[in-house]
XYZ file of C-alpha atoms in Angstrom:
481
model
C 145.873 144.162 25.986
C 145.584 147.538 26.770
C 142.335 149.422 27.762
C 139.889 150.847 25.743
C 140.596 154.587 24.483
C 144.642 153.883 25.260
C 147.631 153.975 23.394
C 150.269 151.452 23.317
C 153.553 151.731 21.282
C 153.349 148.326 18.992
C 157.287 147.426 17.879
C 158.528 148.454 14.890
C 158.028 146.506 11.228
C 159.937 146.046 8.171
C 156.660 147.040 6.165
C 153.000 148.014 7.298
C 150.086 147.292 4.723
C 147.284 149.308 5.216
C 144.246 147.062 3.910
C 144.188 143.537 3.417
C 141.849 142.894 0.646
C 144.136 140.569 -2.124
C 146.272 142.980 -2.751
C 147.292 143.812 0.628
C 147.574 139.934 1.420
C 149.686 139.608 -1.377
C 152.423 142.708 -0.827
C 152.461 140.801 3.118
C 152.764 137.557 0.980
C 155.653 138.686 -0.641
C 157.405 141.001 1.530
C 157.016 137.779 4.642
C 158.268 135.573 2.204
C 162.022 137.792 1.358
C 162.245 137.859 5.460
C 160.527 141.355 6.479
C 158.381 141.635 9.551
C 154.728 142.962 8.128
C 151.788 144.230 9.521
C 148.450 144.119 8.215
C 145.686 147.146 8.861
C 141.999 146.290 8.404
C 139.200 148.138 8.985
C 136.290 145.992 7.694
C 136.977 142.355 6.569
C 139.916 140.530 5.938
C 140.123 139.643 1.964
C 138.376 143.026 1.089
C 135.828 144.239 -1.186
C 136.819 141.748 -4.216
C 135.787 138.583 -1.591
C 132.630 140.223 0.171
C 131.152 142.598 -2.256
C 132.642 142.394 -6.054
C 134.017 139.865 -7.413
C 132.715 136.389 -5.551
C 129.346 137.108 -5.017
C 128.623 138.738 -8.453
C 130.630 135.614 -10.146
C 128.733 133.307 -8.017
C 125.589 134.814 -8.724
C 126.466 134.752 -12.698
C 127.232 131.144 -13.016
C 124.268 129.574 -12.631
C 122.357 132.314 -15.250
C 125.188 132.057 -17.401
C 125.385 128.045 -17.280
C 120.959 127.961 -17.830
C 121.164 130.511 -20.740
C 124.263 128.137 -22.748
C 122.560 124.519 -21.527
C 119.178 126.249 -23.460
C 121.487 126.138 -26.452
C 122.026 122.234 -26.011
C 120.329 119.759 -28.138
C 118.782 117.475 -25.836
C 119.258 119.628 -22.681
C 117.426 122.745 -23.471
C 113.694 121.284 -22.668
C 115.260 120.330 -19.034
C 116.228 124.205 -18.039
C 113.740 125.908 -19.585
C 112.338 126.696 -15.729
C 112.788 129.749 -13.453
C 116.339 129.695 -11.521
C 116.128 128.344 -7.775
C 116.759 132.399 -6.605
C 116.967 130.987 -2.585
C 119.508 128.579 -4.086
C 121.609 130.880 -6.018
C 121.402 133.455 -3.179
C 122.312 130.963 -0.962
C 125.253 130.022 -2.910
C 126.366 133.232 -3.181
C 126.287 133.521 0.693
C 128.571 130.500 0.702
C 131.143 131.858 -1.468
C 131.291 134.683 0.639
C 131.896 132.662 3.915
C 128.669 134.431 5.145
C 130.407 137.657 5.196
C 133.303 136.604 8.342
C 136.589 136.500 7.335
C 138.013 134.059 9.789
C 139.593 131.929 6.765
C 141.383 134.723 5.751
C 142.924 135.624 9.017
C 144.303 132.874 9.155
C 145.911 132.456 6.220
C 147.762 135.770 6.761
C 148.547 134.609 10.461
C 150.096 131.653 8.794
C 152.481 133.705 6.548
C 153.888 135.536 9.958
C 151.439 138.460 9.464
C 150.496 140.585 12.223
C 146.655 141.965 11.827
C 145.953 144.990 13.404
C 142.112 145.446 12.930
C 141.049 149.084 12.697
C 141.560 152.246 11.078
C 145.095 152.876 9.769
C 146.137 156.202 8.869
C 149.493 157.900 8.049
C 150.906 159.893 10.796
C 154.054 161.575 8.989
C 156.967 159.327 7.748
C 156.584 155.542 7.930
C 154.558 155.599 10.545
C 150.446 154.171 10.529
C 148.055 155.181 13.447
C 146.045 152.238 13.796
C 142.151 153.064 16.119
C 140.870 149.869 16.879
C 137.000 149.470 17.207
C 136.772 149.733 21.118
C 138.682 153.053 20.579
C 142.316 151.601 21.532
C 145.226 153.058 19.420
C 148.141 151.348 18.021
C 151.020 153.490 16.540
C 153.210 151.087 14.120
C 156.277 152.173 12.862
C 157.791 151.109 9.676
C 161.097 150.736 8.828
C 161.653 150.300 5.131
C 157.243 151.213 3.815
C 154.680 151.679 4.043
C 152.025 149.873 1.335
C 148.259 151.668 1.088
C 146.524 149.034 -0.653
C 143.106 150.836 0.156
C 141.121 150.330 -2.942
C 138.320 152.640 -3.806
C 134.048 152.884 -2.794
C 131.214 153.178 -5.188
C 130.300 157.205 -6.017
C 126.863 157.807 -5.946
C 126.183 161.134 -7.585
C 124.599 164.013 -5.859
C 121.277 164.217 -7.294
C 118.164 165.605 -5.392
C 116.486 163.469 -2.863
C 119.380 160.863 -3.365
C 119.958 160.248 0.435
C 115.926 159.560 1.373
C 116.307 157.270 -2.186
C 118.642 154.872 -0.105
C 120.065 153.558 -3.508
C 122.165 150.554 -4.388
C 126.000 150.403 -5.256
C 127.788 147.777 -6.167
C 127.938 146.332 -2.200
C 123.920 146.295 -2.333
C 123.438 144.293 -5.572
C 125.895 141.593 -4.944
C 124.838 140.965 -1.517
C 120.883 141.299 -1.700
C 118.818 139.142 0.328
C 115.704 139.158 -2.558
C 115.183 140.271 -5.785
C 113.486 143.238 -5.920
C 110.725 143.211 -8.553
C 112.041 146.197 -10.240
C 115.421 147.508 -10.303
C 116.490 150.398 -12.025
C 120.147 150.357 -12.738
C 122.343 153.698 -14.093
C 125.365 153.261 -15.790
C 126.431 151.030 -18.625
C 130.022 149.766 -17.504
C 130.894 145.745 -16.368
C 129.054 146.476 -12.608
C 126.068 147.756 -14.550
C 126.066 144.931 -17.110
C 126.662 142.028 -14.919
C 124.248 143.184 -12.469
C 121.602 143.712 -15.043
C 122.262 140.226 -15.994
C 121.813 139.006 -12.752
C 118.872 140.892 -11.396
C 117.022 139.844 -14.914
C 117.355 136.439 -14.460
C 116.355 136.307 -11.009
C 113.368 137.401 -11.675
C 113.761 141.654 -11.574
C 111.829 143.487 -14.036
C 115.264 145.945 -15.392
C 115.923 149.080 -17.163
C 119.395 149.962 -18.034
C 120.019 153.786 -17.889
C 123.055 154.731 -20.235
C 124.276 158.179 -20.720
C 126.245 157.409 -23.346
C 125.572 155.785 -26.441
C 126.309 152.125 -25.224
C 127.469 149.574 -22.643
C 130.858 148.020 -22.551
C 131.979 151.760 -23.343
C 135.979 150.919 -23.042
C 135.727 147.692 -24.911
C 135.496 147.371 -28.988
C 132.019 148.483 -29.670
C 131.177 145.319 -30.988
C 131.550 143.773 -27.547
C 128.944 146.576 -25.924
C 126.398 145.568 -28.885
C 126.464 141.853 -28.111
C 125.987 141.519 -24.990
C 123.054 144.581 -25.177
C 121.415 142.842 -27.872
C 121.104 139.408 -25.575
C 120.001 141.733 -22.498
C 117.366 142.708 -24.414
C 116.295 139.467 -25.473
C 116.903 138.151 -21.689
C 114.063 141.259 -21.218
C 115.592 143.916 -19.934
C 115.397 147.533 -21.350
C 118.027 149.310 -22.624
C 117.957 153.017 -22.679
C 120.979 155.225 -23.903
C 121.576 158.888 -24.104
C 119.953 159.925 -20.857
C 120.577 160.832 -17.114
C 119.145 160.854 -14.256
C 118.327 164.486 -12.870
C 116.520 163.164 -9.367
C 114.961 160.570 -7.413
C 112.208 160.516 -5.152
C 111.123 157.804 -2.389
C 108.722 159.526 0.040
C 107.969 156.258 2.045
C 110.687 154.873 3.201
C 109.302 151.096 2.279
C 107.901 152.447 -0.800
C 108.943 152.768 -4.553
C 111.810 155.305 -6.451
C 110.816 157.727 -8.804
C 113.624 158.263 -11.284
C 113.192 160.978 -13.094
C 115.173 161.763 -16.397
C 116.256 164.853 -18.787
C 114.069 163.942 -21.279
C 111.503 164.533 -18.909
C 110.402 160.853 -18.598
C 109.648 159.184 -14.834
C 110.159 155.476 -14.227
C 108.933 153.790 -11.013
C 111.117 151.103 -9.564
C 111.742 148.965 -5.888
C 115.058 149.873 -5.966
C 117.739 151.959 -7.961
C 121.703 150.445 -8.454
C 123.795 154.005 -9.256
C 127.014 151.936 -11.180
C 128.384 155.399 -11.853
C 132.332 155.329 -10.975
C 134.561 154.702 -8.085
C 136.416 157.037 -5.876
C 139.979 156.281 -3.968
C 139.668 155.303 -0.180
C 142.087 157.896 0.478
C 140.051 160.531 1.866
C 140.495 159.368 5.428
C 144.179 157.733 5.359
C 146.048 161.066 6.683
C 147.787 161.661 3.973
C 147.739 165.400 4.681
C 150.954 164.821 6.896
C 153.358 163.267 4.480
C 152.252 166.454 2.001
C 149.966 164.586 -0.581
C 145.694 165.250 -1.100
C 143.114 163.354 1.190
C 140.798 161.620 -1.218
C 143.256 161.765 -4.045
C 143.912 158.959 -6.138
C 148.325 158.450 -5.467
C 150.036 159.032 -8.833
C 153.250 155.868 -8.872
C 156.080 154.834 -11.093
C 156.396 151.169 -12.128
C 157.238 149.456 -8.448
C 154.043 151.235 -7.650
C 156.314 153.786 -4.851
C 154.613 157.196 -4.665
C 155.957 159.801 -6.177
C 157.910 161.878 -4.317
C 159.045 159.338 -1.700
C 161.312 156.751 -1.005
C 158.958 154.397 1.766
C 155.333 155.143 0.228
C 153.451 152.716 -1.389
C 150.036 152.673 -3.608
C 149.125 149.551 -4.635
C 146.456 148.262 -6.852
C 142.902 150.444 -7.425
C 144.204 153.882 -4.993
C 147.199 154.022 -7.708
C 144.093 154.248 -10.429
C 145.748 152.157 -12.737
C 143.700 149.184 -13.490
C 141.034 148.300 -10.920
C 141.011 145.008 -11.205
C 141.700 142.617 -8.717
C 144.026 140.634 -10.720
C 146.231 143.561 -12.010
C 146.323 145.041 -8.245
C 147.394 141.490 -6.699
C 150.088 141.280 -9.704
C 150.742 145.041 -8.947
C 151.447 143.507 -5.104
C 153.894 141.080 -6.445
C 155.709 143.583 -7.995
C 155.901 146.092 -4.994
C 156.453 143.376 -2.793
C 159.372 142.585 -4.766
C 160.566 145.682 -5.158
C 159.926 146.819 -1.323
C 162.374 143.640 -0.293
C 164.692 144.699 -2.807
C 165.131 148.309 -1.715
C 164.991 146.843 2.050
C 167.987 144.439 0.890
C 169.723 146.534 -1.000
C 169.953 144.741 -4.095
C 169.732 145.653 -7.309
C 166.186 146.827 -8.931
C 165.236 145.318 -12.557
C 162.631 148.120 -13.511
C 163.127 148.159 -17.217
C 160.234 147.548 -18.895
C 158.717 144.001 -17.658
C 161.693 143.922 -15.432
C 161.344 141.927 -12.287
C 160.372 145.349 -10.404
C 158.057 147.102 -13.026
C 154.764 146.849 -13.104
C 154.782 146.891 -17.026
C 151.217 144.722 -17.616
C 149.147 147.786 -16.337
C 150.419 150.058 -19.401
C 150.194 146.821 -22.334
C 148.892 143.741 -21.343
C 145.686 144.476 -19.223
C 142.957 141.170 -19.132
C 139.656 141.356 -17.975
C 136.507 139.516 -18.543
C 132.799 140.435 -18.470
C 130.862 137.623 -17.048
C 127.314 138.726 -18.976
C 125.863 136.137 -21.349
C 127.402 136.406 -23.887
C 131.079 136.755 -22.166
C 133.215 139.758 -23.175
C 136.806 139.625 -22.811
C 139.832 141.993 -23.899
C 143.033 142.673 -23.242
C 145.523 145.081 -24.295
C 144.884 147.826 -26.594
C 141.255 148.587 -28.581
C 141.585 149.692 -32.347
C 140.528 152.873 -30.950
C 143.625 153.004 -28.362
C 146.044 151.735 -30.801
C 145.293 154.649 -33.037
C 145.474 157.226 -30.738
C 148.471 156.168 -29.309
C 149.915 156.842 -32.956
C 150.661 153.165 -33.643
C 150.259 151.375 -37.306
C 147.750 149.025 -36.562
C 145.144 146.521 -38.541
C 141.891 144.946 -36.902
C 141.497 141.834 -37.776
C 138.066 140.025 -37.590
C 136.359 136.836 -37.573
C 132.936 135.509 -36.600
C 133.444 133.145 -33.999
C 129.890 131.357 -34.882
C 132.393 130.001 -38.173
C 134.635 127.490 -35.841
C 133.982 124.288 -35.328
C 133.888 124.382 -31.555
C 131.114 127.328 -31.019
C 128.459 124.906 -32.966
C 129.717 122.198 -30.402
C 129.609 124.437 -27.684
C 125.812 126.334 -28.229
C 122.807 125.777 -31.245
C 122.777 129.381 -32.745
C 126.194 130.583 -31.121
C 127.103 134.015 -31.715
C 130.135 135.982 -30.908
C 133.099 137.803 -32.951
C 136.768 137.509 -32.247
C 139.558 140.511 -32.655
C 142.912 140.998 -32.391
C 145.022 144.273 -33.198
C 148.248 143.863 -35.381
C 150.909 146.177 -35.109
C 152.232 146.134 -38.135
C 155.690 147.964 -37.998
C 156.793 145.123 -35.309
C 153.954 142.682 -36.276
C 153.298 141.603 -33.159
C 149.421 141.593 -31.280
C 148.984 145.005 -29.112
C 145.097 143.847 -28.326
C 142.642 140.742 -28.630
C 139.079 140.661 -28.112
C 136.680 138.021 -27.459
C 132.842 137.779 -27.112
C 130.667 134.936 -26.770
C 129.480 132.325 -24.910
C 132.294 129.847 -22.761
C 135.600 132.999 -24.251
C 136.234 133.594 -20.823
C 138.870 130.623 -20.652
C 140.277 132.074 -23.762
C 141.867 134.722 -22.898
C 144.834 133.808 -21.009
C 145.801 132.569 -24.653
C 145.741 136.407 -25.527
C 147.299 138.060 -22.649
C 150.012 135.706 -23.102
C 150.467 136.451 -26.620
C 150.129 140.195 -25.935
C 152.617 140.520 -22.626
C 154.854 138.121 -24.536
C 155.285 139.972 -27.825
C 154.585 136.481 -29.439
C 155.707 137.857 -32.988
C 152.844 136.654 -35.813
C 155.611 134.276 -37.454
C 155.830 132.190 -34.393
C 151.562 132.233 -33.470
C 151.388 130.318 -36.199
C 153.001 127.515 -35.071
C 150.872 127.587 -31.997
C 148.267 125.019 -33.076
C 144.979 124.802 -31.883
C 143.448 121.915 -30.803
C 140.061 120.743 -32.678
C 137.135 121.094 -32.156
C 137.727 123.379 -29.489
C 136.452 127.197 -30.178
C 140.296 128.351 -29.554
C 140.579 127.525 -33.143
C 139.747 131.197 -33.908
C 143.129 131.894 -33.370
C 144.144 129.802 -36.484
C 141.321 131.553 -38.409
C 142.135 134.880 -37.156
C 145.859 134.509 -38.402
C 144.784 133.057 -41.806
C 142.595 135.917 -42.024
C 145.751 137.940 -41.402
C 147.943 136.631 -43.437
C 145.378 135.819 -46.614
């Protein structure tokens, strides 16, 4: 140990991962596991935003509305749950899936892969080598030998709007870990935190309006998507509102209510206000300044996700801003870790397009779900996309109330099914699902997209009945006529 406000010269490492959310578990995963000494900087909690603050709490707070809004559809289960949700059980839930906010578990499971964890704040120093402050003020100064991996992620942006700092508003941290729902909450923006959170928040018991500058939610999806799942909002009792922003907010007692007000001139009174406007790189503070890039930029990679520009640099999964998602970064960190143990072994690189080093799923084969009621799932390319990108494409459609398996599944099931045909190569660049229970079905999809699964041999891929992944028979008779 060495006293607080000290330096001490730690050894040298094969690699040093600044941030150990998944992604920065998984490039230590990999690089410990091809024989390189790793380091791990943290700064807040082990397993990172995705386990404390995104992705476990809002999924455990989803299930239970999304499992009481399908068991309403049941014959002979719907009189049991038409009740109120247990919110101190869901909440508590929640807490549970979120180990209560310590990350013990976590440590040690990278301990156990020969990890070192240096908590603190990690920042770049020049070349390969990560300043590490710990909380008492001691310093660390790591050097690494073959990279350095900044698997940083990003923070909520709350926009600048008058009287936003007395407002004390929610982001994305706020809603997922709330200790009550408040009786109003107002939330701005229309994307997958805004939607999921509105879900939430509704069926806990929050009286919510939806503020959309745009035109819809779900605004990167296939429109049809964005009207589903409004259309059920709304039914769930929420308000919708499109085509406005917010100009200010007001909260002149610090217990009291927020004022929004709006350019159409309008005012709304709520208990609390979730911005769910965007996210910003967590690179503004990582000392990038001495190895000659931006502070605060996001870091612009090739395919092995190394900076460009530099032979030891890392950006791996949302700082690289190509698909913040925690699945894509932690397959991102697979990649790089490969890679990074490659160029530290000197072997040969395979970083040809879905090559053992490339990172080709972030530019084709992108999944992600939207766990709303109804569920929204895509991956790959829109109609829209597929277009632009100058590709000969057909949408093909079909209602997924028509199978078998969605009258099984819900009474009145509604939900529509998509995928995009490229017709020079005839081969699926997108497929979209939304509905109740499609969340499950779109590994199907991804691994029809990042496989190139030509249409001739889909066909033979039978579906099993009654299950609702028929669509994909109905889709391809559709297809072929």
């Amino acid at each position: 140990m060495t006293d607080a406000g000290k330096t001490s010269e730690s050894p040298a490492y094969d690699v040093v991962v600044i941030g150990a959310g998944p992604v920065g578990e998984n490039v230590a995963d990999r690089a410990r596991a091809a024989g390189l000494s790793t380091a791990v900087v943290e700064a807040e909690l082990v397993g990172g935003e995705c386990s404390y603050w995104a992705c476990m709490p809002s999924k455990a707070l989803l299930r239970p509305v999304v499992a009481r809004a399908d068991a309403r559809k049941v014959p002979g289960l719907s009189a049991a749950v038409q009740g109120p949700l247990d919110v101190g059980a869901v909440l508590a839930h929640r807490d549970d899936e979120t180990s209560h906010w310590k990350d013990d578990g976590q440590v040690a499971w990278l301990e156990s892969v020969g990890a070192d964890v240096y908590r603190g704040t990690g920042r770049l120093t020049g070349p390969r080598e990560v300043s590490v402050t710990a909380p008492d003020g001691t310093e660390h100064r790591l050097t690494a030998r073959h990279a350095v991996a900044v698997c940083t992620g990003t923070r909520a942006v709350v926009p600048a709007l008058p009287g936003i700092e007395e407002a004390r508003p929610w982001t994305s941290r706020e809603a997922t870990s709330a200790k009550e729902a408040p009786g109003r909450l107002v939330v701005v923006g229309g994307g997958v935190v805004g939607v999921e959170m509105a879900t939430v928040w509704q069926a806990l018991g929050s009286e919510v309006t939806l503020l959309i500058r745009g035109g819809g939610v779900l605004p990167k999806m296939e429109p049809f998507a964005g009207e589903l799942v409004a259309e059920a909002l709304t039914e769930a009792g929420a308000t919708i509102r499109t085509g406005v922003s917010v100009t200010a907010v007001h909260r002149p007692a610090p217990d009291g209510p927020v004022t929004v007000e709006l350019d159409d001139g309008g005012r709304i009174e709520a208990d609390e206000i979730l911005f769910a406007t965007g996210r910003a790189p967590r690179t503004d503070d990582l000392g990038l300044e001495t190895v000659g890039l931006e502070p605060g930029s996001w870091l612009t990679v090739d395919d092995s996700c190394l900076v460009e520009g530099t032979d030891w640099l890392y950006a791996v999964g949302d700082a690289n801003h190509r698909a913040l998602l925690t699945h894509q970064g932690k397959y991102q960190a697979r990649i790089a870790g490969a890679a990074i143990a490659a160029r530290a072994l000197k072997t040969p690189l395979d970083t040809a397009p879905w090559g053992a080093h490339a990172a080709t799923a972030d530019h084709a084969a992108v999944p992600q779900v939207v766990f709303t009621d109804p569920e929204a799932a895509s991956v790959g390319l829109t109609l829209a996309e597929a277009e632009r990108a100058g590709h000969r494409v057909r949408a093909v459609d079909h209602d997924l109330a028509s199978v078998a398996g969605s009258g099984l599944y819900a009474t009145g099931y509604r939900g529509r099914a998509r995928m995009i045909v490229d017709l020079d190569r005839e081969i699926l660049l997108g497929v979209t699902f939304v509905g109740p229970g499609i969340g499950e079905l779109l590994h199907s999809a991804t691994v029809a997209v990042a496989g190139e699964v030509p249409i001739a041999r889909l066909w033979h891929a039978v579906p099993a009945y009654p299950t609702i992944s028929e669509v994909w028979l109905r889709l391809l008779e559709t297809y072929r006529g």
